[in-house]
Amino acid sequence: MIERNSIWAEKKEPSLRDFNEKEKIASVNGALALRGEIERIVDKLWEEGFDGIYFMGIGGTYASGMQVEVYMRGKSSLPVYVENAAEFLTTGNKRFTKKSVLIYSSVSGNTGEMVKLVQKVKSMGARVFAFIDTPGSTLTEADKQDYLIVYPMNEQLKFYMVANYLMYKNGEFADYEEYNAQMEQYLAKDLVQVEKEADAWAYEYAKEKVAFLNEHRDLPHYFIGSGNQYGATYSYAMCYWEEQMWIRTKSISCQEFFHGMQEIIVADTPVTLFIGEDEQRPLAERVARFLPKVNGNYTIIDTREYAMEGISEKYRGSLSHLIMRAVNARVDTYMELFLRHPLSIRRYYRQFDY
């Protein structure tokens, strides 16, 4: 018998679908190798002075800004803020001046809101530090930024590298060199190992979620997280399950869960809770204690369950969002398999003017 569409055929066992270990390791190590260039740019910004560092983005890049802002909020006295690009374009921010610095990332290098944002910021005389994935794109043009790094993927890692060096410059990260030595030696291989360890679980999770979805098309899936996991929660629900998989979702922070959402959770409500290892872990643990009392269809993904060989316990909180992304990367590939829907396809996004 000839098996048609074998690329989508369900296998009896998970087999690290769409997984290229060498490429993944090279990608993370390549991002870590940007540290010297990032430090040189931050040194210049530091010498010039600034009245605020603003991470701005739209969609997933805004979520990455949320992650780096909450990471720095309890550790640094530096004036660091996060803004949604579309809101900034319409509302503005009186605190943002010509002495401010915009830091942003763009995958395509031509997202409409980001192009307009850069134009507005440059017209104000402020400085722009850009991370762009795509060479030769609109936002890589020389007049679009003061400082530019072109390198694909690893958006959160690049933002955290900026944050860590800013805190080091401000006397708030004494073991900066030790931290980076561990990252550069172990991080890439450890994240690959997380994917390997999560693979079989992700296969079953995706299989169960798609089966449930097929029986409950109109019931949204709820994602909950806090700290640097809230940016992951927000982005994963919106950019992955909604935009790429066309599945109804809602994301909420652990701290807000008990002020509304808890009342609509019933026995079969599909819920996934992300638990990280930063200062806001106790907020997620509170949700984890509540869910079994009212719900039988919840999943908890706890980054603490994954080993990160060679990396000190005290640094894991700064990496838990990367661990979660590694786990979810395995989920994504099996969701694609069981949905029979390539995640690169969009119904409306960038398909026509709106």
CSV table of C-alpha atoms in Angstrom, one decimal:
chain,number,residue,atom,x,y,z
A,1,MET,CA,0.0,0.0,0.0
A,2,ILE,CA,1.3,3.5,-0.9
A,3,GLU,CA,1.0,5.9,2.1
A,4,ARG,CA,0.1,9.3,0.8
A,5,ASN,CA,1.2,12.5,2.6
A,6,SER,CA,3.7,10.5,4.6
A,7,ILE,CA,5.3,13.7,5.9
A,8,TRP,CA,2.2,14.1,8.0
A,9,ALA,CA,1.8,10.5,8.9
A,10,GLU,CA,1.5,9.8,12.6
A,11,LYS,CA,4.3,7.7,13.9
A,12,LYS,CA,3.8,5.2,16.8
A,13,GLU,CA,6.6,6.8,18.8
A,14,PRO,CA,8.0,10.3,18.9
A,15,SER,CA,11.3,10.7,17.1
A,16,LEU,CA,12.6,14.2,17.6
A,17,ARG,CA,10.6,15.5,14.6
A,18,ASP,CA,12.1,18.5,12.8
A,19,PHE,CA,15.1,18.5,15.1
A,20,ASN,CA,18.6,19.5,14.0
A,21,GLU,CA,20.9,19.4,17.0
A,22,LYS,CA,23.9,20.9,15.3
A,23,GLU,CA,21.9,23.8,13.9
A,24,LYS,CA,20.3,24.5,17.3
A,25,ILE,CA,23.7,24.5,19.1
A,26,ALA,CA,25.3,26.7,16.5
A,27,SER,CA,22.4,29.2,16.7
A,28,VAL,CA,22.6,29.7,20.4
A,29,ASN,CA,26.4,29.8,20.4
A,30,GLY,CA,26.3,32.3,17.6
A,31,ALA,CA,24.1,34.6,19.6
A,32,LEU,CA,26.3,34.2,22.7
A,33,ALA,CA,29.3,35.2,20.5
A,34,LEU,CA,27.6,38.6,20.0
A,35,ARG,CA,28.5,39.5,23.6
A,36,GLY,CA,31.6,41.6,22.6
A,37,GLU,CA,29.6,43.6,20.0
A,38,ILE,CA,26.7,44.1,22.5
A,39,GLU,CA,29.2,45.3,25.2
A,40,ARG,CA,30.8,47.8,22.8
A,41,ILE,CA,27.4,49.3,21.9
A,42,VAL,CA,26.3,49.5,25.5
A,43,ASP,CA,29.6,51.1,26.4
A,44,LYS,CA,28.9,53.8,23.9
A,45,LEU,CA,25.4,54.4,25.1
A,46,TRP,CA,26.7,54.5,28.7
A,47,GLU,CA,29.3,57.1,27.8
A,48,GLU,CA,26.7,59.2,26.0
A,49,GLY,CA,24.3,58.9,28.9
A,50,PHE,CA,20.5,58.3,28.8
A,51,ASP,CA,17.4,59.1,30.7
A,52,GLY,CA,15.7,55.8,29.9
A,53,ILE,CA,16.1,52.5,28.1
A,54,TYR,CA,12.9,51.5,26.3
A,55,PHE,CA,12.3,48.0,25.0
A,56,MET,CA,9.5,48.3,22.4
A,57,GLY,CA,7.9,45.8,20.1
A,58,ILE,CA,4.7,44.4,18.7
A,59,GLY,CA,3.3,40.9,19.2
A,60,GLY,CA,6.1,38.5,20.1
A,61,THR,CA,8.7,41.2,20.2
A,62,TYR,CA,6.7,43.1,22.7
A,63,ALA,CA,6.5,39.9,24.8
A,64,SER,CA,10.2,39.7,24.7
A,65,GLY,CA,10.4,43.3,26.0
A,66,MET,CA,8.0,42.3,28.8
A,67,GLN,CA,10.4,39.5,29.8
A,68,VAL,CA,13.5,41.6,30.0
A,69,GLU,CA,11.8,44.5,31.8
A,70,VAL,CA,10.4,42.2,34.6
A,71,TYR,CA,13.8,40.5,34.8
A,72,MET,CA,15.5,43.8,35.5
A,73,ARG,CA,12.8,45.4,37.6
A,74,GLY,CA,13.7,43.8,40.9
A,75,LYS,CA,17.4,43.8,40.2
A,76,SER,CA,18.3,47.2,38.8
A,77,SER,CA,17.8,50.9,39.6
A,78,LEU,CA,18.3,51.7,35.9
A,79,PRO,CA,15.3,53.4,34.2
A,80,VAL,CA,14.2,50.5,32.0
A,81,TYR,CA,10.7,50.4,30.5
A,82,VAL,CA,8.7,48.3,28.1
A,83,GLU,CA,6.2,49.8,25.5
A,84,ASN,CA,3.9,48.4,22.9
A,85,ALA,CA,4.9,50.0,19.6
A,86,ALA,CA,1.4,50.6,18.4
A,87,GLU,CA,0.4,52.3,21.7
A,88,PHE,CA,3.6,54.4,21.6
A,89,LEU,CA,2.7,55.6,18.1
A,90,THR,CA,-0.8,56.7,19.2
A,91,THR,CA,-0.3,57.7,22.8
A,92,GLY,CA,3.3,58.6,23.1
A,93,ASN,CA,5.2,58.8,26.4
A,94,LYS,CA,6.2,62.1,27.9
A,95,ARG,CA,9.1,60.4,29.6
A,96,PHE,CA,10.6,59.4,26.3
A,97,THR,CA,13.0,62.2,25.1
A,98,LYS,CA,15.9,62.8,22.8
A,99,LYS,CA,18.1,61.4,25.6
A,100,SER,CA,16.3,58.1,25.6
A,101,VAL,CA,17.3,54.9,23.9
A,102,LEU,CA,15.0,52.6,22.0
A,103,ILE,CA,16.0,48.9,21.9
A,104,TYR,CA,14.0,46.6,19.7
A,105,SER,CA,14.1,43.4,17.7
A,106,SER,CA,12.4,42.5,14.4
A,107,VAL,CA,12.4,39.1,12.6
A,108,SER,CA,11.2,40.3,9.2
A,109,GLY,CA,12.8,43.7,9.4
A,110,ASN,CA,9.8,45.3,7.7
A,111,THR,CA,6.9,45.1,10.2
A,112,GLY,CA,4.7,48.2,9.7
A,113,GLU,CA,4.4,49.3,13.3
A,114,MET,CA,8.1,48.9,13.8
A,115,VAL,CA,9.0,50.9,10.7
A,116,LYS,CA,6.7,53.7,11.9
A,117,LEU,CA,8.1,53.5,15.4
A,118,VAL,CA,11.7,53.9,14.3
A,119,GLN,CA,10.7,56.9,12.1
A,120,LYS,CA,9.0,58.6,15.1
A,121,VAL,CA,11.9,57.9,17.5
A,122,LYS,CA,14.5,59.1,15.0
A,123,SER,CA,12.5,62.3,14.4
A,124,MET,CA,12.7,63.0,18.1
A,125,GLY,CA,16.5,62.7,18.0
A,126,ALA,CA,16.6,59.6,20.3
A,127,ARG,CA,19.0,56.7,19.7
A,128,VAL,CA,18.0,53.4,18.3
A,129,PHE,CA,19.7,50.0,19.0
A,130,ALA,CA,18.2,47.3,16.7
A,131,PHE,CA,18.5,43.6,16.5
A,132,ILE,CA,17.3,42.4,13.1
A,133,ASP,CA,17.0,38.8,11.9
A,134,THR,CA,16.8,39.5,8.1
A,135,PRO,CA,19.7,41.1,6.2
A,136,GLY,CA,18.8,43.6,3.6
A,137,SER,CA,15.4,44.4,5.0
A,138,THR,CA,13.9,47.8,5.5
A,139,LEU,CA,14.9,48.2,9.1
A,140,THR,CA,18.6,47.4,8.3
A,141,GLU,CA,18.9,50.6,6.3
A,142,ALA,CA,21.6,52.9,7.7
A,143,ASP,CA,19.2,55.8,8.5
A,144,LYS,CA,16.9,53.5,10.6
A,145,GLN,CA,19.2,53.0,13.6
A,146,ASP,CA,22.3,54.1,15.4
A,147,TYR,CA,23.4,50.7,16.4
A,148,LEU,CA,22.6,47.5,14.5
A,149,ILE,CA,23.2,43.8,15.0
A,150,VAL,CA,22.0,41.4,12.3
A,151,TYR,CA,21.6,37.8,13.6
A,152,PRO,CA,18.7,35.4,13.4
A,153,MET,CA,16.5,34.1,16.2
A,154,ASN,CA,17.4,34.1,19.9
A,155,GLU,CA,15.6,37.3,20.6
A,156,GLN,CA,15.1,36.9,24.3
A,157,LEU,CA,18.7,35.8,24.7
A,158,LYS,CA,20.0,38.9,22.9
A,159,PHE,CA,17.8,41.2,25.1
A,160,TYR,CA,19.0,39.5,28.3
A,161,MET,CA,22.6,40.0,27.2
A,162,VAL,CA,22.0,43.7,26.9
A,163,ALA,CA,20.3,43.7,30.3
A,164,ASN,CA,23.0,41.8,32.0
A,165,TYR,CA,25.7,44.1,30.8
A,166,LEU,CA,23.7,47.2,31.7
A,167,MET,CA,23.4,45.9,35.2
A,168,TYR,CA,27.1,45.1,35.3
A,169,LYS,CA,27.9,48.6,34.2
A,170,ASN,CA,25.6,49.9,37.0
A,171,GLY,CA,27.4,47.8,39.7
A,172,GLU,CA,24.5,45.3,40.0
A,173,PHE,CA,25.9,42.1,38.5
A,174,ALA,CA,29.2,41.4,40.3
A,175,ASP,CA,29.5,37.8,38.9
A,176,TYR,CA,28.9,38.8,35.3
A,177,GLU,CA,32.0,37.1,34.0
A,178,GLU,CA,31.3,33.9,35.9
A,179,TYR,CA,27.7,33.9,34.6
A,180,ASN,CA,28.8,34.4,31.0
A,181,ALA,CA,31.5,31.7,31.2
A,182,GLN,CA,28.8,29.2,32.2
A,183,MET,CA,26.4,30.4,29.5
A,184,GLU,CA,29.1,30.2,26.8
A,185,GLN,CA,30.2,26.7,27.9
A,186,TYR,CA,26.9,25.0,28.6
A,187,LEU,CA,23.8,26.8,27.6
A,188,ALA,CA,23.5,25.7,23.9
A,189,LYS,CA,24.0,22.0,24.7
A,190,ASP,CA,21.8,22.2,27.8
A,191,LEU,CA,18.8,23.6,25.8
A,192,VAL,CA,19.2,20.9,23.2
A,193,GLN,CA,19.2,18.3,26.0
A,194,VAL,CA,15.9,19.9,27.3
A,195,GLU,CA,14.3,19.4,23.9
A,196,LYS,CA,15.4,15.7,23.9
A,197,GLU,CA,14.1,15.1,27.4
A,198,ALA,CA,10.8,16.9,26.6
A,199,ASP,CA,10.2,15.2,23.3
A,200,ALA,CA,8.2,12.1,24.3
A,201,TRP,CA,6.1,14.1,26.8
A,202,ALA,CA,5.5,16.8,24.1
A,203,TYR,CA,4.2,14.2,21.7
A,204,GLU,CA,1.6,12.9,24.1
A,205,TYR,CA,0.6,16.4,25.2
A,206,ALA,CA,0.1,17.5,21.6
A,207,LYS,CA,-1.8,14.3,20.8
A,208,GLU,CA,-4.2,14.8,23.7
A,209,LYS,CA,-4.7,18.5,23.1
A,210,VAL,CA,-5.6,18.1,19.5
A,211,ALA,CA,-7.9,15.2,20.3
A,212,PHE,CA,-9.7,17.4,22.9
A,213,LEU,CA,-9.7,20.4,20.5
A,214,ASN,CA,-11.5,18.3,17.8
A,215,GLU,CA,-14.3,17.6,20.3
A,216,HIS,CA,-14.5,21.1,21.8
A,217,ARG,CA,-13.8,23.5,18.9
A,218,ASP,CA,-15.2,26.6,20.6
A,219,LEU,CA,-13.6,26.1,24.0
A,220,PRO,CA,-10.4,28.2,24.4
A,221,HIS,CA,-7.2,26.9,25.9
A,222,TYR,CA,-6.0,28.9,28.9
A,223,PHE,CA,-2.3,29.6,29.5
A,224,ILE,CA,-1.1,31.0,32.8
A,225,GLY,CA,2.3,32.3,33.9
A,226,SER,CA,4.2,35.0,35.8
A,227,GLY,CA,7.5,36.7,35.9
A,228,ASN,CA,9.6,36.1,32.8
A,229,GLN,CA,7.1,33.3,32.1
A,230,TYR,CA,4.3,35.7,31.6
A,231,GLY,CA,5.9,37.1,28.5
A,232,ALA,CA,6.2,33.5,27.4
A,233,THR,CA,2.6,32.8,28.3
A,234,TYR,CA,1.3,35.8,26.4
A,235,SER,CA,3.5,35.2,23.3
A,236,TYR,CA,2.9,31.4,23.2
A,237,ALA,CA,-0.9,31.7,23.4
A,238,MET,CA,-1.1,34.6,20.8
A,239,CYS,CA,1.8,34.0,18.4
A,240,TYR,CA,1.9,30.3,18.4
A,241,TRP,CA,-1.5,28.7,19.2
A,242,GLU,CA,-3.6,31.6,17.8
A,243,GLU,CA,-1.6,32.9,14.9
A,244,GLN,CA,0.1,29.7,13.8
A,245,MET,CA,-2.3,26.9,14.9
A,246,TRP,CA,-5.6,28.9,14.8
A,247,ILE,CA,-6.6,27.7,18.2
A,248,ARG,CA,-8.6,29.9,20.5
A,249,THR,CA,-6.7,30.8,23.7
A,250,LYS,CA,-6.5,33.2,26.6
A,251,SER,CA,-3.4,34.1,28.5
A,252,ILE,CA,-3.3,35.5,32.0
A,253,SER,CA,-0.7,36.2,34.7
A,254,CYS,CA,-0.7,34.1,37.9
A,255,GLN,CA,-1.3,37.2,40.0
A,256,GLU,CA,-4.5,38.1,38.0
A,257,PHE,CA,-5.8,34.5,37.7
A,258,PHE,CA,-7.5,34.7,41.1
A,259,HIS,CA,-9.3,37.9,40.2
A,260,GLY,CA,-11.7,36.6,37.5
A,261,MET,CA,-10.4,33.6,35.6
A,262,GLN,CA,-10.6,31.2,38.5
A,263,GLU,CA,-14.4,31.5,38.5
A,264,ILE,CA,-14.8,30.1,35.0
A,265,ILE,CA,-12.4,27.1,35.5
A,266,VAL,CA,-14.5,23.9,35.7
A,267,ALA,CA,-13.6,20.2,35.6
A,268,ASP,CA,-12.8,19.9,31.9
A,269,THR,CA,-11.4,23.4,31.1
A,270,PRO,CA,-8.1,23.0,29.2
A,271,VAL,CA,-5.4,24.8,31.2
A,272,THR,CA,-1.6,24.9,30.9
A,273,LEU,CA,0.4,26.6,33.7
A,274,PHE,CA,4.0,27.7,33.1
A,275,ILE,CA,6.2,27.7,36.2
A,276,GLY,CA,9.6,29.3,36.1
A,277,GLU,CA,12.3,29.9,38.6
A,278,ASP,CA,12.6,33.6,39.0
A,279,GLU,CA,11.3,35.7,41.9
A,280,GLN,CA,7.6,35.3,40.9
A,281,ARG,CA,7.7,31.5,41.1
A,282,PRO,CA,5.5,31.6,44.3
A,283,LEU,CA,2.7,33.2,42.3
A,284,ALA,CA,2.7,30.2,39.9
A,285,GLU,CA,2.9,27.7,42.8
A,286,ARG,CA,-0.3,29.2,44.2
A,287,VAL,CA,-2.1,28.5,41.0
A,288,ALA,CA,-0.7,25.0,40.9
A,289,ARG,CA,-2.1,24.3,44.4
A,290,PHE,CA,-5.5,25.6,43.3
A,291,LEU,CA,-6.0,23.9,40.0
A,292,PRO,CA,-6.4,20.2,41.2
A,293,LYS,CA,-9.2,21.3,43.5
A,294,VAL,CA,-11.5,22.3,40.6
A,295,ASN,CA,-10.0,21.0,37.3
A,296,GLY,CA,-9.0,17.7,35.8
A,297,ASN,CA,-7.7,18.9,32.5
A,298,TYR,CA,-4.7,20.9,33.5
A,299,THR,CA,-1.0,20.6,32.6
A,300,ILE,CA,1.9,22.1,34.6
A,301,ILE,CA,5.2,22.7,32.9
A,302,ASP,CA,7.8,23.4,35.5
A,303,THR,CA,11.3,24.4,34.2
A,304,ARG,CA,12.8,23.1,37.5
A,305,GLU,CA,12.2,19.6,36.3
A,306,TYR,CA,14.9,20.0,33.6
A,307,ALA,CA,18.6,19.8,34.4
A,308,MET,CA,21.0,22.5,33.1
A,309,GLU,CA,24.3,20.8,33.6
A,310,GLY,CA,27.2,23.2,34.5
A,311,ILE,CA,24.9,26.1,35.2
A,312,SER,CA,24.6,27.3,38.8
A,313,GLU,CA,21.3,27.2,40.6
A,314,LYS,CA,21.4,30.9,41.2
A,315,TYR,CA,21.3,31.6,37.4
A,316,ARG,CA,18.4,29.4,36.5
A,317,GLY,CA,15.8,32.1,37.1
A,318,SER,CA,17.4,34.1,34.3
A,319,LEU,CA,17.1,31.1,31.9
A,320,SER,CA,13.8,29.6,32.8
A,321,HIS,CA,12.0,31.3,29.8
A,322,LEU,CA,14.6,29.8,27.5
A,323,ILE,CA,14.0,26.3,29.0
A,324,MET,CA,10.2,26.8,28.5
A,325,ARG,CA,10.8,27.8,24.9
A,326,ALA,CA,12.8,24.6,24.4
A,327,VAL,CA,10.0,22.5,25.8
A,328,ASN,CA,7.4,24.3,23.7
A,329,ALA,CA,9.5,23.9,20.6
A,330,ARG,CA,8.9,20.2,20.9
A,331,VAL,CA,5.2,20.8,21.5
A,332,ASP,CA,4.9,22.9,18.4
A,333,THR,CA,6.3,20.3,16.0
A,334,TYR,CA,3.8,17.7,17.3
A,335,MET,CA,0.9,20.1,17.3
A,336,GLU,CA,1.7,20.7,13.7
A,337,LEU,CA,1.8,16.9,13.1
A,338,PHE,CA,-1.6,16.2,14.7
A,339,LEU,CA,-3.3,19.3,13.4
A,340,ARG,CA,-2.2,18.5,9.9
A,341,HIS,CA,-1.6,22.2,9.5
A,342,PRO,CA,1.8,23.6,8.6
A,343,LEU,CA,2.6,26.3,11.1
A,344,SER,CA,4.0,28.6,8.4
A,345,ILE,CA,0.5,29.2,6.9
A,346,ARG,CA,-1.5,32.3,7.8
A,347,ARG,CA,-5.2,33.0,7.1
A,348,TYR,CA,-5.0,36.8,7.2
A,349,TYR,CA,-1.7,38.0,8.7
A,350,ARG,CA,0.2,39.9,5.9
A,351,GLN,CA,-2.1,38.3,3.3
A,352,PHE,CA,-3.8,41.7,2.4
A,353,ASP,CA,-4.0,45.3,3.6
A,354,TYR,CA,-5.9,45.9,6.9
